[in-house]
Amino acid sequence: MSREDTERGGGVKSRGNNSNSYLSSTSTYPIEDTEAHYWTSWIVPMFVVANVAVFIVVMCINNCPKHLHTRLEGKCVARFLGRFSFEPLKDNPLFGPSSATLERLGALEWTKVVDKHQGWRLITCIWLHAGIIHLLANMLSLVFIGIRLEQQFGFVRIGVVYLLSGFGGSVLSSLFIRNNISVGASGALFGLLGAMLSELITNWSIYTNKAAALLTLLVIIVINLAIGILPHVDNFAHIGGFLSGFLLGFVLLPRPQYGWLERRNVPSGVGVKSKYRAHQYALWLVSVILLIVGFTVALVMLFKGENGNDHCHWCHYLSCVPTSRWKCNDNNL
């Protein structure tokens, strides 16, 4: 997006990519628990509807023809849509609103979060998208990943993983990115990927084709994180969301060990297996501690105004690696 559309001169860092490489993560692997209960998915469809509705509202407020009629830098795209038409492609190639509109409506921006005490942006940015391409990529990913997880674990646990992972991605992004605004649900989506990985680990004994499941999931995660090193992609939100979801998976997604559900058929006086295995309890405890400590330290650092790059001089390469074809100056890291 053009520099004229932002207060600080940086472009929107979209939390996602247009390749939909998340879609291949929907493979299911049989488990030995034949009494598994499946829920009807409704929270994930609600998240999709909410994101689409927010995008429509943002485009209505953006009203490209109104603020571009006196400028000579290009015409609105799809002008037949009236006030819902998109910004000129050289300002926003993702077919969406201006950076100024996104920033006004809750995009993540370090100065406003820390200096102006607008911490609510850590949450609102999750529901904003830079354009219709960005929105479609994320919502397709959410449907393919989220519905399967919700059917297996219910709306409460998956809703908590989604929201807390998105928040975790926003916090880490704010610690390392100061000169651009950031929007998108990709941190929350990476949280679901992280939760899938920890769910596989903590429930390892009940899965068949364990090696294939683990290898496939790791390849998907690595590919998506690798795409995050491209310019204009907020990989810190991806990493923060993934780490949050990974730990939350150990806390919220353990399955009872095989045979525990049949305890009601065991005669009285006969010992019954513990619901979870020892390693599941250990992972649960360690993850709870890491989540509490991690969020506390990160939030204290953020609101004290500390720059994460001062404590990790190589971390900026996690979000953008300069090459002969592109530079990372636009990231201002």
Coordinates of C-alpha atoms in Angstrom, one line a residue:
M1 CA 0.0 0.0 0.0
S2 CA 1.2 3.5 -0.6
R3 CA 3.0 5.6 1.9
E4 CA 0.2 8.2 1.7
D5 CA -2.2 5.7 3.3
T6 CA -0.3 5.2 6.5
E7 CA 0.8 7.5 9.3
R8 CA 4.2 5.9 9.7
G9 CA 5.0 5.2 6.1
G10 CA 5.0 1.4 6.2
G11 CA 2.7 -1.0 4.4
V12 CA 0.3 -3.5 5.8
K13 CA 2.0 -6.7 6.9
S14 CA -0.5 -9.4 6.0
R15 CA -0.6 -12.3 8.4
G16 CA -0.8 -14.9 5.8
N17 CA -0.1 -15.9 2.3
N18 CA -2.0 -16.5 -0.9
S19 CA -0.9 -20.1 -1.5
N20 CA -3.3 -21.9 0.8
S21 CA -0.7 -24.3 1.8
Y22 CA -2.6 -25.0 4.9
L23 CA -5.2 -27.0 3.0
S24 CA -3.1 -30.1 2.8
S25 CA -3.1 -30.3 6.6
T26 CA -6.5 -31.7 6.7
S27 CA -5.5 -35.3 6.3
T28 CA -6.9 -37.5 9.1
Y29 CA -5.2 -40.4 10.6
P30 CA -7.1 -43.3 12.2
I31 CA -7.0 -43.7 16.0
E32 CA -7.6 -46.7 18.1
D33 CA -10.3 -45.2 20.2
T34 CA -13.5 -46.5 18.6
E35 CA -15.7 -44.7 21.1
A36 CA -14.5 -41.2 20.2
H37 CA -17.3 -38.6 20.3
Y38 CA -17.7 -36.2 17.4
W39 CA -19.3 -32.7 17.8
T40 CA -21.2 -30.7 15.3
S41 CA -19.0 -27.8 14.2
W42 CA -20.5 -24.4 14.6
I43 CA -17.9 -22.1 16.2
V44 CA -15.5 -22.3 13.2
P45 CA -18.3 -21.4 10.7
M46 CA -19.2 -18.5 13.1
F47 CA -15.6 -17.3 13.0
V48 CA -15.7 -17.4 9.2
V49 CA -19.0 -15.4 9.1
A50 CA -17.6 -12.9 11.6
N51 CA -14.4 -12.3 9.5
V52 CA -16.4 -11.9 6.3
A53 CA -18.8 -9.6 8.0
V54 CA -16.0 -7.4 9.4
F55 CA -14.4 -7.2 5.9
I56 CA -17.6 -6.0 4.4
V57 CA -18.0 -3.4 7.1
V58 CA -14.4 -2.3 6.6
M59 CA -14.9 -1.9 2.8
C60 CA -18.1 0.1 3.4
I61 CA -16.3 2.5 5.8
N62 CA -13.3 2.7 3.4
N63 CA -15.4 4.0 0.6
C64 CA -12.6 4.2 -2.0
P65 CA -14.4 6.6 -4.5
K66 CA -14.9 9.2 -1.8
H67 CA -11.3 9.6 -0.7
L68 CA -9.7 9.0 -4.1
H69 CA -11.7 11.4 -6.3
T70 CA -9.2 14.2 -5.9
R71 CA -6.1 12.1 -6.3
L72 CA -4.2 11.2 -9.5
E73 CA -2.6 8.0 -8.4
G74 CA -5.1 5.6 -10.0
K75 CA -8.8 4.7 -10.0
C76 CA -10.6 2.4 -7.6
V77 CA -10.8 -1.3 -8.7
A78 CA -14.3 -2.7 -9.5
R79 CA -15.9 0.7 -9.4
F80 CA -19.3 -0.9 -10.1
L81 CA -19.3 -1.9 -6.4
G82 CA -19.6 1.7 -5.4
R83 CA -18.3 2.4 -1.9
F84 CA -17.3 -1.3 -1.7
S85 CA -14.8 -0.9 -4.5
F86 CA -11.1 -1.7 -3.8
E87 CA -8.1 0.6 -3.5
P88 CA -5.9 0.9 -6.6
L89 CA -3.7 -2.1 -7.1
K90 CA -0.5 -0.3 -6.6
D91 CA -1.8 0.8 -3.2
N92 CA -3.2 -2.6 -2.2
P93 CA -2.6 -5.6 -4.6
L94 CA -4.7 -7.8 -2.4
F95 CA -8.0 -6.1 -3.4
G96 CA -8.9 -4.4 -0.2
P97 CA -9.1 -1.2 1.8
S98 CA -6.4 1.4 2.5
S99 CA -3.8 1.1 5.3
A100 CA -5.3 4.2 6.8
T101 CA -8.7 2.6 7.1
L102 CA -7.3 -0.6 8.6
E103 CA -5.3 1.4 11.1
R104 CA -8.3 3.5 12.1
L105 CA -10.4 0.4 12.6
G106 CA -8.0 -1.6 14.9
A107 CA -5.0 -2.8 13.0
L108 CA -1.9 -3.7 15.1
E109 CA 0.5 -0.8 15.4
W110 CA 3.1 -0.6 18.0
T111 CA 2.9 3.2 18.8
K112 CA -0.9 3.0 19.4
V113 CA -0.6 -0.1 21.5
V114 CA 2.2 1.1 23.7
D115 CA 2.3 4.9 23.7
K116 CA -1.5 5.4 23.3
H117 CA -2.4 2.4 25.5
Q118 CA -4.7 0.9 22.9
G119 CA -4.1 -2.7 24.0
W120 CA -7.4 -3.8 22.4
R121 CA -5.6 -3.7 19.0
L122 CA -3.9 -7.0 20.0
I123 CA -7.4 -8.6 19.6
T124 CA -9.1 -6.5 16.9
C125 CA -6.3 -7.0 14.4
I126 CA -7.1 -10.7 14.3
W127 CA -10.5 -9.9 12.7
L128 CA -9.2 -7.5 10.0
H129 CA -7.8 -8.5 6.6
A130 CA -5.7 -6.6 4.1
G131 CA -7.8 -7.7 1.1
I132 CA -10.2 -10.2 -0.3
I133 CA -7.4 -12.5 -1.4
H134 CA -5.9 -12.4 2.1
L135 CA -9.4 -13.1 3.6
L136 CA -10.2 -16.0 1.2
A137 CA -6.8 -17.7 1.9
N138 CA -7.3 -17.5 5.6
M139 CA -10.9 -18.5 5.7
L140 CA -10.4 -21.5 3.5
S141 CA -7.5 -22.6 5.7
L142 CA -9.7 -22.1 8.8
V143 CA -12.5 -24.2 7.4
F144 CA -10.2 -27.1 6.4
I145 CA -8.2 -27.1 9.6
G146 CA -10.7 -25.9 12.2
I147 CA -13.8 -27.9 11.4
R148 CA -11.9 -31.2 11.8
L149 CA -10.5 -30.2 15.1
E150 CA -13.8 -28.9 16.4
Q151 CA -15.6 -32.1 15.4
Q152 CA -13.0 -34.0 17.5
F153 CA -12.6 -31.7 20.5
G154 CA -15.6 -29.5 20.7
F155 CA -16.2 -25.7 20.2
V156 CA -15.0 -24.6 23.6
R157 CA -11.5 -26.0 23.4
I158 CA -10.9 -25.1 19.7
G159 CA -12.4 -21.6 20.2
V160 CA -10.0 -21.0 23.1
V161 CA -7.0 -22.3 21.1
Y162 CA -8.0 -20.0 18.2
L163 CA -8.5 -16.8 20.2
L164 CA -5.5 -17.2 22.5
S165 CA -3.2 -18.2 19.6
G166 CA -4.3 -15.1 17.7
F167 CA -3.6 -13.0 20.8
G168 CA -0.2 -14.7 21.3
G169 CA 0.7 -13.9 17.7
S170 CA -0.2 -10.3 18.1
V171 CA 1.9 -9.9 21.2
L172 CA 5.0 -11.4 19.6
S173 CA 4.4 -9.3 16.5
S174 CA 4.2 -6.1 18.5
L175 CA 7.5 -7.0 20.3
F176 CA 9.4 -7.2 17.0
I177 CA 7.6 -5.0 14.5
R178 CA 7.4 -1.2 15.1
N179 CA 7.1 0.6 11.8
N180 CA 4.3 -1.3 10.0
I181 CA 0.7 -2.2 10.8
S182 CA -0.3 -5.8 10.9
V183 CA -3.7 -7.5 10.3
G184 CA -5.0 -11.0 9.8
A185 CA -6.1 -14.3 11.4
S186 CA -3.0 -16.2 10.4
G187 CA -1.6 -16.2 14.0
A188 CA -4.7 -18.0 15.1
L189 CA -4.5 -20.4 12.2
F190 CA -0.9 -21.2 13.0
G191 CA -2.1 -21.8 16.6
L192 CA -4.4 -24.5 15.2
L193 CA -1.5 -26.1 13.4
G194 CA 0.6 -26.0 16.6
A195 CA -2.3 -27.6 18.5
M196 CA -2.5 -30.4 15.9
L197 CA 1.2 -31.1 16.4
S198 CA 1.0 -31.2 20.2
E199 CA -2.2 -33.2 20.1
L200 CA -0.5 -35.8 18.0
I201 CA 2.4 -35.9 20.4
T202 CA 0.4 -36.1 23.6
N203 CA -2.0 -38.7 22.1
W204 CA 0.8 -40.6 20.4
S205 CA -0.2 -44.1 21.7
I206 CA -3.7 -44.1 20.2
Y207 CA -2.7 -43.1 16.7
T208 CA -1.9 -45.5 13.8
N209 CA 0.5 -44.5 11.1
K210 CA 2.3 -42.3 13.6
A211 CA 5.4 -41.6 11.6
A212 CA 3.4 -40.6 8.5
A213 CA 1.1 -38.3 10.5
L214 CA 4.0 -36.6 12.2
L215 CA 6.1 -36.2 9.0
T216 CA 3.2 -34.8 7.0
L217 CA 2.3 -32.3 9.7
L218 CA 5.9 -31.2 10.2
V219 CA 6.3 -30.6 6.4
I220 CA 3.2 -28.5 6.3
I221 CA 4.3 -26.4 9.3
V222 CA 7.8 -25.9 7.9
I223 CA 6.5 -24.9 4.5
N224 CA 4.1 -22.3 6.0
L225 CA 6.8 -20.8 8.3
A226 CA 9.2 -20.7 5.3
I227 CA 6.7 -18.7 3.3
G228 CA 6.7 -16.2 6.2
I229 CA 10.2 -15.1 5.4
L230 CA 8.9 -13.3 2.3
P231 CA 8.5 -9.5 2.4
H232 CA 5.3 -8.1 3.7
V233 CA 4.3 -11.2 5.7
D234 CA 4.2 -11.0 9.4
N235 CA 6.0 -14.2 10.4
F236 CA 6.3 -13.1 14.0
A237 CA 2.5 -13.4 14.3
H238 CA 2.8 -16.9 12.7
I239 CA 5.5 -18.0 15.2
G240 CA 3.7 -16.5 18.2
G241 CA 0.5 -18.1 17.2
F242 CA 2.1 -21.5 16.6
L243 CA 3.9 -21.5 19.9
S244 CA 0.8 -20.5 21.8
G245 CA -1.3 -23.2 20.0
F246 CA 1.4 -25.8 20.5
L247 CA 1.4 -25.3 24.3
L248 CA -2.4 -25.0 24.4
G249 CA -2.7 -28.3 22.6
F250 CA -1.0 -30.1 25.5
V251 CA -3.3 -28.4 27.9
L252 CA -6.7 -28.7 26.1
L253 CA -6.5 -31.6 23.7
P254 CA -5.3 -34.7 25.5
R255 CA -7.4 -37.8 24.9
P256 CA -8.1 -40.4 27.6
Q257 CA -5.8 -43.4 27.3
Y258 CA -7.2 -46.4 25.4
G259 CA -9.5 -48.5 27.5
W260 CA -10.4 -45.8 30.0
L261 CA -13.8 -45.3 28.5
E262 CA -14.7 -49.0 29.3
R263 CA -14.2 -48.4 33.0
R264 CA -18.0 -48.4 33.6
N265 CA -18.0 -52.1 32.7
V266 CA -15.3 -53.0 35.2
P267 CA -16.7 -54.8 38.3
S268 CA -16.6 -52.8 41.5
G269 CA -13.4 -53.3 43.5
V270 CA -11.3 -53.7 40.5
G271 CA -8.6 -51.1 39.9
V272 CA -9.3 -48.6 37.1
K273 CA -6.7 -47.0 34.8
S274 CA -6.0 -43.4 35.3
K275 CA -7.7 -41.3 32.6
Y276 CA -4.5 -39.9 31.2
R277 CA -1.0 -41.3 31.0
A278 CA 1.9 -39.9 33.1
H279 CA 3.5 -38.1 30.2
Q280 CA 0.2 -36.3 29.4
Y281 CA 0.0 -35.0 33.0
A282 CA 3.7 -33.9 32.8
L283 CA 3.2 -32.1 29.4
W284 CA 0.0 -30.4 30.8
L285 CA 1.9 -29.0 33.8
V286 CA 4.9 -27.8 31.9
S287 CA 2.7 -26.2 29.2
V288 CA 0.6 -24.4 31.7
I289 CA 3.7 -22.9 33.4
L290 CA 5.3 -21.9 30.1
L291 CA 2.0 -20.3 28.9
I292 CA 1.7 -18.2 32.1
V293 CA 5.3 -17.2 32.2
G294 CA 5.5 -16.6 28.5
F295 CA 2.5 -14.3 28.2
T296 CA 3.4 -12.5 31.4
V297 CA 7.0 -11.7 30.3
A298 CA 6.0 -10.8 26.8
L299 CA 3.2 -8.4 27.9
V300 CA 5.4 -6.8 30.5
M301 CA 8.1 -6.2 27.9
L302 CA 5.6 -4.9 25.4
F303 CA 4.0 -2.3 27.6
K304 CA 7.4 -1.3 29.0
G305 CA 8.2 -0.3 25.4
E306 CA 11.0 -2.8 25.0
N307 CA 12.1 -3.8 21.5
G308 CA 12.4 -7.5 21.0
N309 CA 15.1 -6.9 18.4
D310 CA 17.4 -5.5 21.1
H311 CA 17.4 -8.8 22.9
C312 CA 17.6 -11.0 19.8
H313 CA 19.7 -9.4 17.0
W314 CA 19.2 -12.2 14.5
C315 CA 15.4 -12.6 15.0
H316 CA 14.5 -10.2 12.3
Y317 CA 15.6 -12.9 9.8
L318 CA 12.6 -15.0 11.0
S319 CA 10.2 -12.5 9.3
C320 CA 12.2 -11.5 6.2
V321 CA 15.5 -12.7 4.7
P322 CA 17.0 -10.2 2.3
T323 CA 18.1 -11.6 -1.1
S324 CA 19.2 -10.3 -4.4
R325 CA 15.6 -10.2 -5.5
W326 CA 14.1 -8.3 -2.6
K327 CA 15.1 -6.2 0.4
C328 CA 13.6 -6.0 3.8
N329 CA 13.7 -2.2 4.2
D330 CA 9.9 -2.1 4.0
N331 CA 9.8 -4.1 7.2
N332 CA 11.8 -1.5 9.0
L333 CA 13.3 -4.0 11.4

